[in-house]
Amino acid sequence: MLNKRTNVKRLWFFLFKPHTTMKNGGGFQLILSFKNAENNENVVFKQDGQRFGTSQRTLKLFSNAKYKIHITAKPGGDFHNLHCGGSDLELIPDAPDSGEYTALWNTTGIDPNKKGERQDLLFVLSGPAGSLRKQLQTKFYNRGDSHAEWGHKLEQLIWSCAVDATGTITVVDEQSL
């Protein structure tokens, strides 16, 4: 009889067909984009350097707005749940077995941040093969505040991920386009 660790590892290889170039088992990429649902514009980010602990990059978002989150797993993977900023979101597959998903996120109830403040936003993506928990460094602005639109357009966040035998998915590298 196979133990739980072996079963998780086999399930991972079956679902993700991981790259063999990553150490400690399989690896894959997650490609994320965040767009304003009203005008389909990409969100912007600001380079903050080492000023804040979570990231060198701050995503700029509006309070009381809706965003489309698009996720692509390469190679394709099976995810069922997305939790972002305190909300459980419906993860809609773009096509069966494509590894591409879209979710709609409503930021109503998230207060704008004060000047010089950042907010760590919990992002959790999970499915049969494992779970990813990552903090995103964000700043929320009042709707209509033009400061939320100043910065670099974020076309994509690209996360290179690894999974361990227990199904914990870890981001080992992050790039933005």
CSV table of C-alpha atoms in Angstrom, one decimal:
chain,number,residue,atom,x,y,z
A,1,MET,CA,0.0,0.0,0.0
A,2,LEU,CA,1.3,3.5,-0.9
A,3,ASN,CA,1.7,6.1,1.8
A,4,LYS,CA,0.1,9.5,1.7
A,5,ARG,CA,3.3,11.3,0.6
A,6,THR,CA,3.7,9.0,-2.4
A,7,ASN,CA,0.1,9.5,-3.4
A,8,VAL,CA,0.4,13.3,-3.3
A,9,LYS,CA,3.6,13.2,-5.3
A,10,ARG,CA,2.0,10.9,-7.9
A,11,LEU,CA,-1.1,13.1,-8.1
A,12,TRP,CA,1.1,16.1,-8.6
A,13,PHE,CA,3.0,14.5,-11.5
A,14,PHE,CA,-0.2,13.3,-13.1
A,15,LEU,CA,-1.9,16.8,-12.9
A,16,PHE,CA,1.0,19.1,-13.6
A,17,LYS,CA,3.6,17.1,-15.6
A,18,PRO,CA,6.2,19.2,-14.0
A,19,HIS,CA,9.4,20.5,-15.5
A,20,THR,CA,12.4,18.4,-14.6
A,21,THR,CA,14.7,21.4,-14.3
A,22,MET,CA,13.5,22.5,-10.9
A,23,LYS,CA,15.0,21.0,-7.8
A,24,ASN,CA,13.1,19.0,-5.2
A,25,GLY,CA,10.5,17.5,-7.5
A,26,GLY,CA,8.3,19.3,-9.9
A,27,GLY,CA,7.9,22.9,-10.9
A,28,PHE,CA,5.5,25.0,-12.9
A,29,GLN,CA,4.7,28.6,-13.6
A,30,LEU,CA,1.7,30.6,-12.5
A,31,ILE,CA,1.0,33.7,-14.7
A,32,LEU,CA,-1.4,36.2,-13.1
A,33,SER,CA,-3.0,39.4,-14.4
A,34,PHE,CA,-5.2,41.8,-12.6
A,35,LYS,CA,-7.5,44.1,-14.6
A,36,ASN,CA,-10.1,46.6,-13.7
A,37,ALA,CA,-13.4,44.9,-14.6
A,38,GLU,CA,-15.0,48.1,-15.7
A,39,ASN,CA,-12.5,49.3,-18.3
A,40,ASN,CA,-10.3,46.2,-18.8
A,41,GLU,CA,-7.1,48.2,-17.9
A,42,ASN,CA,-4.2,46.5,-16.2
A,43,VAL,CA,-3.5,47.6,-12.6
A,44,VAL,CA,-0.3,49.5,-12.0
A,45,PHE,CA,2.5,48.9,-9.5
A,46,LYS,CA,5.1,51.0,-7.9
A,47,GLN,CA,8.7,50.0,-7.1
A,48,ASP,CA,9.2,50.5,-3.4
A,49,GLY,CA,12.6,49.0,-3.0
A,50,GLN,CA,13.3,47.7,0.5
A,51,ARG,CA,10.9,50.1,2.3
A,52,PHE,CA,8.3,47.5,3.1
A,53,GLY,CA,8.8,43.9,4.2
A,54,THR,CA,6.7,41.8,1.9
A,55,SER,CA,7.9,42.9,-1.6
A,56,GLN,CA,9.8,45.5,-3.5
A,57,ARG,CA,6.7,46.0,-5.6
A,58,THR,CA,3.3,47.4,-4.5
A,59,LEU,CA,0.1,46.8,-6.5
A,60,LYS,CA,-2.1,49.9,-6.6
A,61,LEU,CA,-5.8,49.1,-6.4
A,62,PHE,CA,-9.1,51.0,-5.8
A,63,SER,CA,-11.4,50.3,-2.9
A,64,ASN,CA,-15.0,49.6,-3.9
A,65,ALA,CA,-14.0,48.3,-7.3
A,66,LYS,CA,-14.1,45.1,-9.3
A,67,TYR,CA,-11.1,43.3,-10.7
A,68,LYS,CA,-10.7,40.4,-13.1
A,69,ILE,CA,-8.0,38.1,-12.0
A,70,HIS,CA,-6.7,35.8,-14.7
A,71,ILE,CA,-4.5,32.8,-13.8
A,72,THR,CA,-2.6,30.5,-16.2
A,73,ALA,CA,-0.7,27.4,-14.9
A,74,LYS,CA,2.0,26.2,-17.2
A,75,PRO,CA,2.0,23.3,-17.8
A,76,GLY,CA,-1.8,23.2,-17.2
A,77,GLY,CA,-2.9,22.4,-13.7
A,78,ASP,CA,-6.2,21.8,-11.9
A,79,PHE,CA,-7.2,24.4,-9.3
A,80,HIS,CA,-10.6,24.7,-7.7
A,81,ASN,CA,-10.4,27.5,-5.1
A,82,LEU,CA,-9.1,31.1,-4.9
A,83,HIS,CA,-9.1,33.3,-1.9
A,84,CYS,CA,-8.0,36.9,-2.3
A,85,GLY,CA,-8.1,39.7,0.2
A,86,GLY,CA,-10.6,38.1,2.6
A,87,SER,CA,-13.0,36.9,-0.2
A,88,ASP,CA,-13.6,33.4,-1.5
A,89,LEU,CA,-13.8,33.8,-5.3
A,90,GLU,CA,-15.4,31.6,-7.9
A,91,LEU,CA,-12.6,30.2,-10.1
A,92,ILE,CA,-14.0,29.8,-13.6
A,93,PRO,CA,-12.0,27.6,-16.0
A,94,ASP,CA,-11.5,29.3,-19.4
A,95,ALA,CA,-11.7,25.8,-21.1
A,96,PRO,CA,-11.7,22.3,-19.7
A,97,ASP,CA,-8.2,21.1,-18.8
A,98,SER,CA,-6.6,24.4,-20.1
A,99,GLY,CA,-5.0,25.4,-16.8
A,100,GLU,CA,-6.5,28.9,-17.4
A,101,TYR,CA,-8.9,30.5,-14.9
A,102,THR,CA,-10.7,33.8,-14.4
A,103,ALA,CA,-12.2,35.2,-11.2
A,104,LEU,CA,-14.0,38.4,-10.4
A,105,TRP,CA,-12.9,40.1,-7.2
A,106,ASN,CA,-14.9,42.9,-5.5
A,107,THR,CA,-12.8,45.2,-3.2
A,108,THR,CA,-15.9,46.7,-1.5
A,109,GLY,CA,-15.2,46.9,2.2
A,110,ILE,CA,-11.5,47.2,1.9
A,111,ASP,CA,-10.5,50.6,3.2
A,112,PRO,CA,-8.1,52.9,1.5
A,113,ASN,CA,-4.6,53.0,3.0
A,114,LYS,CA,-3.1,56.1,4.5
A,115,LYS,CA,0.0,57.7,3.0
A,116,GLY,CA,3.1,55.6,3.5
A,117,GLU,CA,1.0,52.5,4.4
A,118,ARG,CA,0.9,49.2,2.6
A,119,GLN,CA,-1.4,46.3,3.1
A,120,ASP,CA,-0.4,42.6,2.8
A,121,LEU,CA,-3.2,40.8,0.9
A,122,LEU,CA,-3.5,37.1,1.3
A,123,PHE,CA,-3.7,35.2,-2.0
A,124,VAL,CA,-4.5,31.5,-1.7
A,125,LEU,CA,-4.8,29.2,-4.7
A,126,SER,CA,-5.6,25.5,-4.1
A,127,GLY,CA,-6.6,22.3,-5.9
A,128,PRO,CA,-6.1,18.6,-5.8
A,129,ALA,CA,-2.3,18.8,-6.0
A,130,GLY,CA,-1.7,21.4,-3.3
A,131,SER,CA,-2.1,24.9,-2.0
A,132,LEU,CA,-0.2,28.1,-2.5
A,133,ARG,CA,-0.3,30.9,0.1
A,134,LYS,CA,1.3,34.2,-0.8
A,135,GLN,CA,1.2,37.7,0.5
A,136,LEU,CA,0.8,40.5,-2.1
A,137,GLN,CA,1.9,43.9,-1.1
A,138,THR,CA,-0.9,46.4,-2.0
A,139,LYS,CA,-2.0,49.9,-1.5
A,140,PHE,CA,-5.7,50.7,-1.8
A,141,TYR,CA,-7.0,54.1,-2.9
A,142,ASN,CA,-10.3,55.8,-2.9
A,143,ARG,CA,-12.2,55.2,-6.2
A,144,GLY,CA,-11.3,58.0,-8.6
A,145,ASP,CA,-8.0,58.9,-6.9
A,146,SER,CA,-5.6,59.3,-9.8
A,147,HIS,CA,-2.6,58.1,-7.7
A,148,ALA,CA,-3.9,54.5,-8.2
A,149,GLU,CA,-3.2,54.9,-11.9
A,150,TRP,CA,0.4,56.3,-11.6
A,151,GLY,CA,3.1,53.7,-12.1
A,152,HIS,CA,4.1,50.8,-14.3
A,153,LYS,CA,1.4,48.8,-16.0
A,154,LEU,CA,1.4,45.3,-14.7
A,155,GLU,CA,0.8,43.1,-17.7
A,156,GLN,CA,1.6,39.9,-15.8
A,157,LEU,CA,3.1,38.5,-12.6
A,158,ILE,CA,5.0,35.4,-13.3
A,159,TRP,CA,5.6,33.0,-10.4
A,160,SER,CA,8.0,30.1,-10.8
A,161,CYS,CA,6.7,27.5,-8.3
A,162,ALA,CA,7.8,24.4,-6.7
A,163,VAL,CA,5.7,21.8,-4.8
A,164,ASP,CA,6.9,19.6,-2.0
A,165,ALA,CA,5.7,16.1,-1.1
A,166,THR,CA,3.0,17.5,1.3
A,167,GLY,CA,1.4,19.5,-1.5
A,168,THR,CA,2.7,22.9,-0.3
A,169,ILE,CA,3.3,25.1,-3.3
A,170,THR,CA,6.0,27.7,-2.9
A,171,VAL,CA,6.9,30.7,-5.2
A,172,VAL,CA,10.7,30.4,-5.8
A,173,ASP,CA,11.0,33.3,-8.2
A,174,GLU,CA,8.8,36.3,-9.2
A,175,GLN,CA,9.0,38.4,-12.3
A,176,SER,CA,6.7,41.1,-13.7
A,177,LEU,CA,6.0,42.2,-17.2
